[in-house]
Amino acid sequence: MNEPQLAGKVVRLRPLSASDVLREDLYHMFDKFGSTAQFQDRTVVLTGGAGFLGFYLTQFLLGLKSQGIRLRKLVLLDRFLFGEPEWIMTARNEHAELEVHTYDVANDDLGSCGSAASADYVLHMASIASPTYYRQHPLETIKANVYGLERLLNYYKQSDTLRGLLFFSSSEVYGSPSADAIPTPETYLGHVPCTGPRACYDESKRLGETLCYVYATSFGLPVRIVRPFNVFGPGMRPEDRRLPADFARNVLQGEDIVIYSDGRPSRTFCYIADAIPGILKVLTHSAFDTFNIGMDAEELSVAGLASIYAEAGKELTGYRGVIRMEQAADRDYLTDNPQRRCPDLTKARKVLSYAPDISVHDGVRRYLSFLQDAAGVRL
């Protein structure tokens, strides 16, 4: 059977089913990652595994069976702050290698979480990433990124099985870069306020990176750091309150698309099927290092992204809403909000052979198609 085409090579003007989106994205992720042999008979732990990135990482890792690769165990750890997703409930019944534990990374004993003790790979994603929610839970955000990370590093310091521990940092560690630092390389030191409504996230990610460096250099832990840039797509809940999710919710509910700014702040946006291979390439990299992962093309204004959603909505659903600008009820909504965000991927392209190529236009269509038919998804 021929593999499906995507990455902007085929433009579809009809909605795909959610299972079609997932199947095609898996083909794309396997192709972009390359050999998956290093996962054979390994135990992989995902903290924050019920979240947005955890969803597609789980698809990839459990889907390795289609490539002839079988994990020993995949262990999902999560507080389930928003409840246990239906996709995890389904996966529990279909995959014997999957373990799921309710776990607070900042407080609970990892030794009580089954196969997590013998992990080969650990991906620490347990943090609130949506500005709306981390500003509501600032202490929990700090604790997950700092105390929770430190507990993981101390726990695995004596491990004789650990091959890689990946800390999910963020492009937010750069703050609001100066114009001459766009695109932004990993060497940029950041322009980040240490107080303010976003500081709980930005500064805890920065301190988390420092912890990773100390444990890598002082104790020889196989730690790596990834800085994702504005990843979106299936798995991101419409209630997530980040921009791609807000616009998707507006379109699918037939509402006007509302922008709570002047529409000029700009970002590049990376579809999740392009991000996952890069993330896993960082995890399996051979030495301590830090990498930007995202998309470096099509830096779009907020208004430009809204137009893409409106266009895709019209094509897929007959959407008739308009784009409106309003003042946010939250007076701190735009405080310390970066004006531009675009990664320099030179290092990731050269060292990891990372090559994202799914356009934001195609990514938005795929995300909207997925959400229209999300009830049809099975792992």
Short mmCIF file of C-alpha atoms in Angstrom, two decimals:
data_model
loop_
_atom_site.label_atom_id
_atom_site.label_comp_id
_atom_site.label_asym_id
_atom_site.label_seq_id
_atom_site.Cartn_x
_atom_site.Cartn_y
_atom_site.Cartn_z
CA MET A 1 0.00 0.00 0.00
CA ASN A 2 1.35 3.44 -0.86
CA GLU A 3 1.97 5.69 2.13
CA PRO A 4 -0.33 8.72 2.38
CA GLN A 5 0.99 12.09 1.24
CA LEU A 6 0.91 15.17 3.42
CA ALA A 7 3.20 18.03 4.47
CA GLY A 8 1.58 20.51 2.10
CA LYS A 9 2.07 18.22 -0.91
CA VAL A 10 -1.63 17.42 -1.07
CA VAL A 11 -4.27 20.02 -0.19
CA ARG A 12 -7.56 18.46 0.85
CA LEU A 13 -10.79 20.42 0.70
CA ARG A 14 -12.75 17.78 2.58
CA PRO A 15 -12.48 16.77 6.23
CA LEU A 16 -10.63 13.56 6.97
CA SER A 17 -11.81 11.25 9.70
CA ALA A 18 -9.85 11.45 12.96
CA SER A 19 -8.51 7.94 12.40
CA ASP A 20 -7.32 8.93 8.90
CA VAL A 21 -5.51 11.96 10.31
CA LEU A 22 -3.86 9.82 12.97
CA ARG A 23 -2.89 7.06 10.52
CA GLU A 24 -1.35 9.47 8.03
CA ASP A 25 0.45 11.35 10.79
CA LEU A 26 1.93 8.11 12.08
CA TYR A 27 3.33 7.32 8.64
CA HIS A 28 4.83 10.80 8.57
CA MET A 29 6.33 10.53 12.07
CA PHE A 30 7.89 7.12 11.45
CA ASP A 31 9.36 8.34 8.18
CA LYS A 32 10.79 11.50 9.75
CA PHE A 33 12.24 9.76 12.80
CA GLY A 34 13.98 6.95 10.95
CA SER A 35 15.16 3.75 12.64
CA THR A 36 13.21 2.97 15.81
CA ALA A 37 15.32 -0.03 16.85
CA GLN A 38 16.54 1.72 20.01
CA PHE A 39 13.03 1.37 21.48
CA GLN A 40 12.92 -2.42 21.15
CA ASP A 41 12.11 -4.00 24.55
CA ARG A 42 12.58 -0.65 26.33
CA THR A 43 10.55 0.95 29.11
CA VAL A 44 9.49 4.54 28.43
CA VAL A 45 8.03 6.86 31.09
CA LEU A 46 5.98 9.96 30.24
CA THR A 47 5.25 12.37 33.09
CA GLY A 48 2.28 14.51 32.16
CA GLY A 49 1.38 11.70 29.79
CA ALA A 50 -2.31 12.61 29.62
CA GLY A 51 -1.57 16.00 28.09
CA PHE A 52 -1.42 17.32 24.55
CA LEU A 53 2.07 16.07 23.64
CA GLY A 54 1.54 12.87 25.61
CA PHE A 55 -1.33 11.93 23.30
CA TYR A 56 0.76 11.82 20.12
CA LEU A 57 3.85 10.44 21.85
CA THR A 58 1.64 7.58 23.01
CA GLN A 59 0.33 7.08 19.46
CA PHE A 60 3.91 6.89 18.20
CA LEU A 61 5.28 4.60 20.91
CA LEU A 62 2.39 2.14 20.96
CA GLY A 63 2.26 2.32 17.16
CA LEU A 64 5.83 1.00 16.95
CA LYS A 65 4.30 -2.48 16.81
CA SER A 66 3.37 -1.73 13.19
CA GLN A 67 7.11 -1.26 12.58
CA GLY A 68 8.02 -4.59 14.23
CA ILE A 69 9.21 -2.87 17.43
CA ARG A 70 7.70 -3.72 20.82
CA LEU A 71 8.17 -1.76 24.01
CA ARG A 72 8.57 -3.61 27.26
CA LYS A 73 6.41 -0.99 28.98
CA LEU A 74 5.00 2.46 28.35
CA VAL A 75 4.27 4.16 31.66
CA LEU A 76 1.99 7.22 31.71
CA LEU A 77 2.10 9.34 34.86
CA ASP A 78 -0.31 12.25 35.38
CA ARG A 79 -2.24 14.14 38.06
CA PHE A 80 -5.28 14.11 35.75
CA LEU A 81 -6.06 17.71 36.67
CA PHE A 82 -8.73 17.76 33.95
CA GLY A 83 -9.81 14.13 34.43
CA GLU A 84 -8.63 10.96 32.72
CA PRO A 85 -9.07 11.26 28.93
CA GLU A 86 -11.18 8.69 27.13
CA TRP A 87 -8.26 7.75 24.87
CA ILE A 88 -6.31 6.53 27.92
CA MET A 89 -9.28 4.52 29.15
CA THR A 90 -9.48 2.85 25.73
CA ALA A 91 -5.73 2.25 25.56
CA ARG A 92 -5.69 0.54 28.98
CA ASN A 93 -7.91 -2.20 27.56
CA GLU A 94 -6.08 -2.63 24.27
CA HIS A 95 -2.37 -2.52 25.13
CA ALA A 96 -0.93 -4.85 27.75
CA GLU A 97 2.37 -2.95 27.72
CA LEU A 98 0.66 0.27 28.87
CA GLU A 99 0.72 1.25 32.55
CA VAL A 100 -1.13 4.30 33.84
CA HIS A 101 -0.64 5.80 37.29
CA THR A 102 -2.16 8.83 38.99
CA TYR A 103 0.97 10.67 40.07
CA ASP A 104 1.95 14.14 41.30
CA VAL A 105 5.55 14.55 40.20
CA ALA A 106 6.27 17.19 42.84
CA ASN A 107 5.09 15.13 45.81
CA ASP A 108 4.52 11.41 45.14
CA ASP A 109 6.92 8.49 45.42
CA LEU A 110 8.00 7.29 41.99
CA GLY A 111 8.88 3.90 43.47
CA SER A 112 5.16 3.15 43.78
CA CYS A 113 4.63 3.51 40.03
CA GLY A 114 5.31 -0.01 38.80
CA SER A 115 7.72 -0.26 35.89
CA ALA A 116 8.82 3.39 36.15
CA ALA A 117 11.69 2.28 38.40
CA SER A 118 13.38 0.44 35.52
CA ALA A 119 12.92 3.12 32.85
CA ASP A 120 15.22 3.27 29.85
CA TYR A 121 13.80 6.61 28.68
CA VAL A 122 11.98 9.32 30.67
CA LEU A 123 10.22 12.34 29.17
CA HIS A 124 9.34 14.97 31.78
CA MET A 125 6.36 16.90 30.43
CA ALA A 126 4.40 17.33 33.68
CA SER A 127 3.71 21.07 33.66
CA ILE A 128 0.79 23.32 32.89
CA ALA A 129 1.68 24.93 29.55
CA SER A 130 -1.34 27.12 28.78
CA PRO A 131 -0.83 30.72 30.01
CA THR A 132 -4.45 30.95 31.16
CA TYR A 133 -4.08 27.90 33.40
CA TYR A 134 -0.52 28.34 34.65
CA ARG A 135 -1.41 31.85 35.79
CA GLN A 136 -4.26 30.28 37.78
CA HIS A 137 -1.90 27.66 39.25
CA PRO A 138 1.50 29.38 39.55
CA LEU A 139 2.86 27.38 42.49
CA GLU A 140 1.86 24.04 40.95
CA THR A 141 3.62 25.13 37.74
CA ILE A 142 6.83 26.02 39.56
CA LYS A 143 6.78 22.81 41.60
CA ALA A 144 6.37 20.57 38.55
CA ASN A 145 9.17 22.25 36.60
CA VAL A 146 11.63 22.54 39.49
CA TYR A 147 10.86 20.28 42.47
CA GLY A 148 9.31 17.56 40.33
CA LEU A 149 12.27 17.61 37.96
CA GLU A 150 14.73 17.49 40.85
CA ARG A 151 12.91 14.48 42.33
CA LEU A 152 13.14 12.67 38.99
CA LEU A 153 16.82 13.49 38.59
CA ASN A 154 17.60 12.28 42.11
CA TYR A 155 15.54 9.11 41.65
CA TYR A 156 17.29 8.13 38.40
CA LYS A 157 20.75 9.25 39.53
CA GLN A 158 21.56 5.69 40.62
CA SER A 159 19.76 3.98 37.73
CA ASP A 160 21.65 1.34 35.77
CA THR A 161 19.02 1.24 32.99
CA LEU A 162 18.50 4.91 32.10
CA ARG A 163 19.53 5.82 28.55
CA GLY A 164 17.92 9.24 28.27
CA LEU A 165 15.92 11.73 30.36
CA LEU A 166 14.33 14.55 28.38
CA PHE A 167 13.27 17.80 30.04
CA PHE A 168 10.57 19.69 28.18
CA SER A 169 11.60 23.29 28.46
CA SER A 170 9.97 25.92 26.26
CA SER A 171 10.58 28.69 23.76
CA GLU A 172 9.35 30.90 26.61
CA VAL A 173 12.86 30.74 28.12
CA TYR A 174 13.81 33.34 25.48
CA GLY A 175 11.17 35.80 26.66
CA SER A 176 10.65 38.52 24.06
CA PRO A 177 13.77 38.40 21.85
CA SER A 178 15.23 41.51 20.27
CA ALA A 179 14.74 41.90 16.51
CA ASP A 180 18.32 40.85 15.78
CA ALA A 181 17.66 37.55 17.61
CA ILE A 182 14.83 36.46 15.30
CA PRO A 183 15.07 33.61 14.28
CA THR A 184 16.23 32.73 17.78
CA PRO A 185 19.17 30.31 18.25
CA GLU A 186 19.78 28.16 21.32
CA THR A 187 22.66 30.48 22.25
CA TYR A 188 20.34 33.46 22.85
CA LEU A 189 20.36 34.13 26.61
CA GLY A 190 16.84 35.51 26.86
CA HIS A 191 14.98 38.70 27.72
CA VAL A 192 12.71 37.37 30.46
CA PRO A 193 11.02 39.16 33.40
CA CYS A 194 11.55 37.31 36.67
CA THR A 195 8.35 38.78 38.14
CA GLY A 196 4.93 39.11 36.55
CA PRO A 197 2.04 36.86 35.54
CA ARG A 198 4.06 34.64 33.17
CA ALA A 199 7.21 34.34 35.28
CA CYS A 200 6.05 31.21 37.13
CA TYR A 201 6.31 29.30 33.85
CA ASP A 202 9.18 31.07 32.09
CA GLU A 203 11.55 31.21 35.04
CA SER A 204 10.80 27.70 36.31
CA LYS A 205 11.65 26.35 32.86
CA ARG A 206 14.93 28.28 32.97
CA LEU A 207 15.80 26.94 36.41
CA GLY A 208 14.80 23.45 35.24
CA GLU A 209 17.39 23.73 32.46
CA THR A 210 20.01 24.69 35.05
CA LEU A 211 19.15 21.61 37.11
CA CYS A 212 19.54 19.46 34.00
CA TYR A 213 22.96 20.93 33.30
CA VAL A 214 24.12 20.36 36.89
CA TYR A 215 22.98 16.73 37.01
CA ALA A 216 24.45 16.01 33.57
CA THR A 217 27.83 17.51 34.35
CA SER A 218 28.09 16.58 38.04
CA PHE A 219 26.57 13.10 38.01
CA GLY A 220 26.78 12.02 34.38
CA LEU A 221 23.03 11.61 33.93
CA PRO A 222 22.00 11.23 30.26
CA VAL A 223 19.88 14.38 30.33
CA ARG A 224 18.73 16.30 27.24
CA ILE A 225 16.66 19.51 26.87
CA VAL A 226 14.08 20.34 24.21
CA ARG A 227 12.60 23.80 23.62
CA PRO A 228 9.35 23.36 21.64
CA PHE A 229 8.00 26.34 19.67
CA ASN A 230 4.22 26.74 19.41
CA VAL A 231 3.26 23.15 18.67
CA PHE A 232 -0.41 22.48 17.85
CA GLY A 233 -2.66 19.76 16.52
CA PRO A 234 -4.59 16.65 17.56
CA GLY A 235 -4.49 16.08 21.30
CA MET A 236 -4.75 19.80 22.08
CA ARG A 237 -8.13 20.16 23.77
CA PRO A 238 -10.44 22.88 22.38
CA GLU A 239 -10.59 24.16 25.99
CA ASP A 240 -6.80 24.44 26.20
CA ARG A 241 -6.95 28.26 25.93
CA ARG A 242 -3.89 28.56 23.71
CA LEU A 243 -4.35 30.36 20.40
CA PRO A 244 -4.65 27.35 18.01
CA ALA A 245 -7.20 25.72 20.33
CA ASP A 246 -9.20 28.93 20.82
CA PHE A 247 -9.49 29.46 17.06
CA ALA A 248 -10.42 25.82 16.48
CA ARG A 249 -13.16 26.03 19.10
CA ASN A 250 -14.52 29.23 17.53
CA VAL A 251 -14.66 27.65 14.07
CA LEU A 252 -16.20 24.33 15.10
CA GLN A 253 -18.84 26.03 17.26
CA GLY A 254 -19.69 28.46 14.47
CA GLU A 255 -18.61 31.48 16.54
CA ASP A 256 -16.73 34.56 15.40
CA ILE A 257 -12.96 34.25 15.82
CA VAL A 258 -12.01 36.62 18.63
CA ILE A 259 -8.52 38.16 18.95
CA TYR A 260 -7.61 39.75 22.28
CA SER A 261 -4.81 41.94 20.90
CA ASP A 262 -4.19 44.21 17.93
CA GLY A 263 -3.47 41.04 15.88
CA ARG A 264 0.16 41.96 15.22
CA PRO A 265 2.16 39.63 17.55
CA SER A 266 3.68 36.92 15.36
CA ARG A 267 4.68 33.29 15.73
CA THR A 268 5.66 30.28 13.67
CA PHE A 269 3.44 27.27 14.33
CA CYS A 270 4.55 23.64 14.20
CA TYR A 271 2.08 20.83 13.51
CA ILE A 272 2.50 18.05 16.04
CA ALA A 273 3.41 15.32 13.54
CA ASP A 274 6.49 17.38 12.67
CA ALA A 275 7.35 18.07 16.32
CA ILE A 276 7.23 14.49 17.67
CA PRO A 277 10.12 13.11 15.54
CA GLY A 278 12.25 16.07 16.58
CA ILE A 279 11.42 15.60 20.26
CA LEU A 280 12.35 11.92 20.10
CA LYS A 281 15.56 12.71 18.22
CA VAL A 282 16.54 14.95 21.14
CA LEU A 283 15.65 12.21 23.66
CA THR A 284 17.89 9.68 21.88
CA HIS A 285 20.74 12.12 21.18
CA SER A 286 24.12 10.87 22.38
CA ALA A 287 25.13 13.71 24.71
CA PHE A 288 23.81 16.49 26.93
CA ASP A 289 22.52 19.30 24.74
CA THR A 290 19.65 21.71 24.13
CA PHE A 291 17.65 21.95 20.90
CA ASN A 292 14.92 24.14 19.46
CA ILE A 293 12.14 22.06 17.91
CA GLY A 294 9.42 23.72 15.87
CA MET A 295 8.81 25.26 12.45
CA ASP A 296 11.02 28.03 11.08
CA ALA A 297 8.88 29.03 8.09
CA GLU A 298 5.77 31.19 7.78
CA GLU A 299 6.06 33.55 10.73
CA LEU A 300 2.43 34.62 10.97
CA SER A 301 0.67 37.40 12.83
CA VAL A 302 -2.19 36.41 15.11
CA ALA A 303 -4.54 37.98 12.58
CA GLY A 304 -2.88 35.94 9.81
CA LEU A 305 -3.38 32.70 11.72
CA ALA A 306 -7.01 33.62 12.35
CA SER A 307 -7.51 34.08 8.60
CA ILE A 308 -6.09 30.61 7.94
CA TYR A 309 -8.55 29.11 10.44
CA ALA A 310 -11.45 31.01 8.91
CA GLU A 311 -10.48 29.86 5.41
CA ALA A 312 -10.03 26.23 6.48
CA GLY A 313 -13.30 26.33 8.40
CA LYS A 314 -15.13 27.59 5.34
CA GLU A 315 -13.63 24.82 3.20
CA LEU A 316 -14.32 22.02 5.70
CA THR A 317 -17.51 23.04 7.49
CA GLY A 318 -19.01 25.99 5.63
CA TYR A 319 -17.92 28.30 8.45
CA ARG A 320 -19.36 31.82 8.14
CA GLY A 321 -17.97 33.62 11.16
CA VAL A 322 -15.91 36.78 11.05
CA ILE A 323 -12.68 37.80 12.80
CA ARG A 324 -13.17 40.33 15.61
CA MET A 325 -10.80 42.09 17.98
CA GLU A 326 -11.84 42.60 21.59
CA GLN A 327 -10.32 43.68 24.88
CA ALA A 328 -9.60 40.69 27.12
CA ALA A 329 -11.50 40.61 30.41
CA ASP A 330 -8.23 39.52 32.06
CA ARG A 331 -6.17 42.71 32.41
CA ASP A 332 -2.91 40.69 32.55
CA TYR A 333 -3.70 38.73 29.38
CA LEU A 334 -1.04 40.48 27.30
CA THR A 335 1.45 41.34 30.05
CA ASP A 336 4.95 40.20 29.03
CA ASN A 337 3.50 38.51 25.94
CA PRO A 338 6.35 38.13 23.38
CA GLN A 339 5.82 40.11 20.20
CA ARG A 340 7.65 37.63 17.95
CA ARG A 341 8.59 33.99 18.18
CA CYS A 342 10.51 32.06 15.50
CA PRO A 343 13.16 29.36 16.08
CA ASP A 344 16.55 29.10 14.47
CA LEU A 345 16.66 25.39 13.60
CA THR A 346 20.19 25.36 12.19
CA LYS A 347 21.53 23.24 15.03
CA ALA A 348 18.64 20.74 15.02
CA ARG A 349 18.82 20.38 11.23
CA LYS A 350 22.58 19.81 11.27
CA VAL A 351 22.99 17.62 14.37
CA LEU A 352 19.67 15.74 14.42
CA SER A 353 18.70 15.84 10.72
CA TYR A 354 15.45 17.42 11.87
CA ALA A 355 13.34 18.56 8.91
CA PRO A 356 9.79 19.83 9.57
CA ASP A 357 7.74 20.34 6.41
CA ILE A 358 4.01 20.37 7.21
CA SER A 359 2.67 23.82 6.42
CA VAL A 360 0.52 25.62 8.96
CA HIS A 361 -2.29 25.68 6.38
CA ASP A 362 -2.32 21.89 6.11
CA GLY A 363 -1.80 21.50 9.86
CA VAL A 364 -4.84 23.63 10.63
CA ARG A 365 -6.99 21.61 8.20
CA ARG A 366 -5.81 18.37 9.78
CA TYR A 367 -6.42 19.64 13.32
CA LEU A 368 -9.94 20.84 12.48
CA SER A 369 -10.72 17.57 10.67
CA PHE A 370 -9.51 15.60 13.67
CA LEU A 371 -11.60 17.58 16.15
CA GLN A 372 -14.72 17.18 13.99
CA ASP A 373 -14.44 13.41 14.28
CA ALA A 374 -12.46 12.95 17.51
CA ALA A 375 -14.96 10.41 18.85
CA GLY A 376 -13.78 8.00 16.15
CA VAL A 377 -10.20 7.82 17.41
CA ARG A 378 -8.94 4.54 18.84
CA LEU A 379 -5.33 3.87 19.84
#
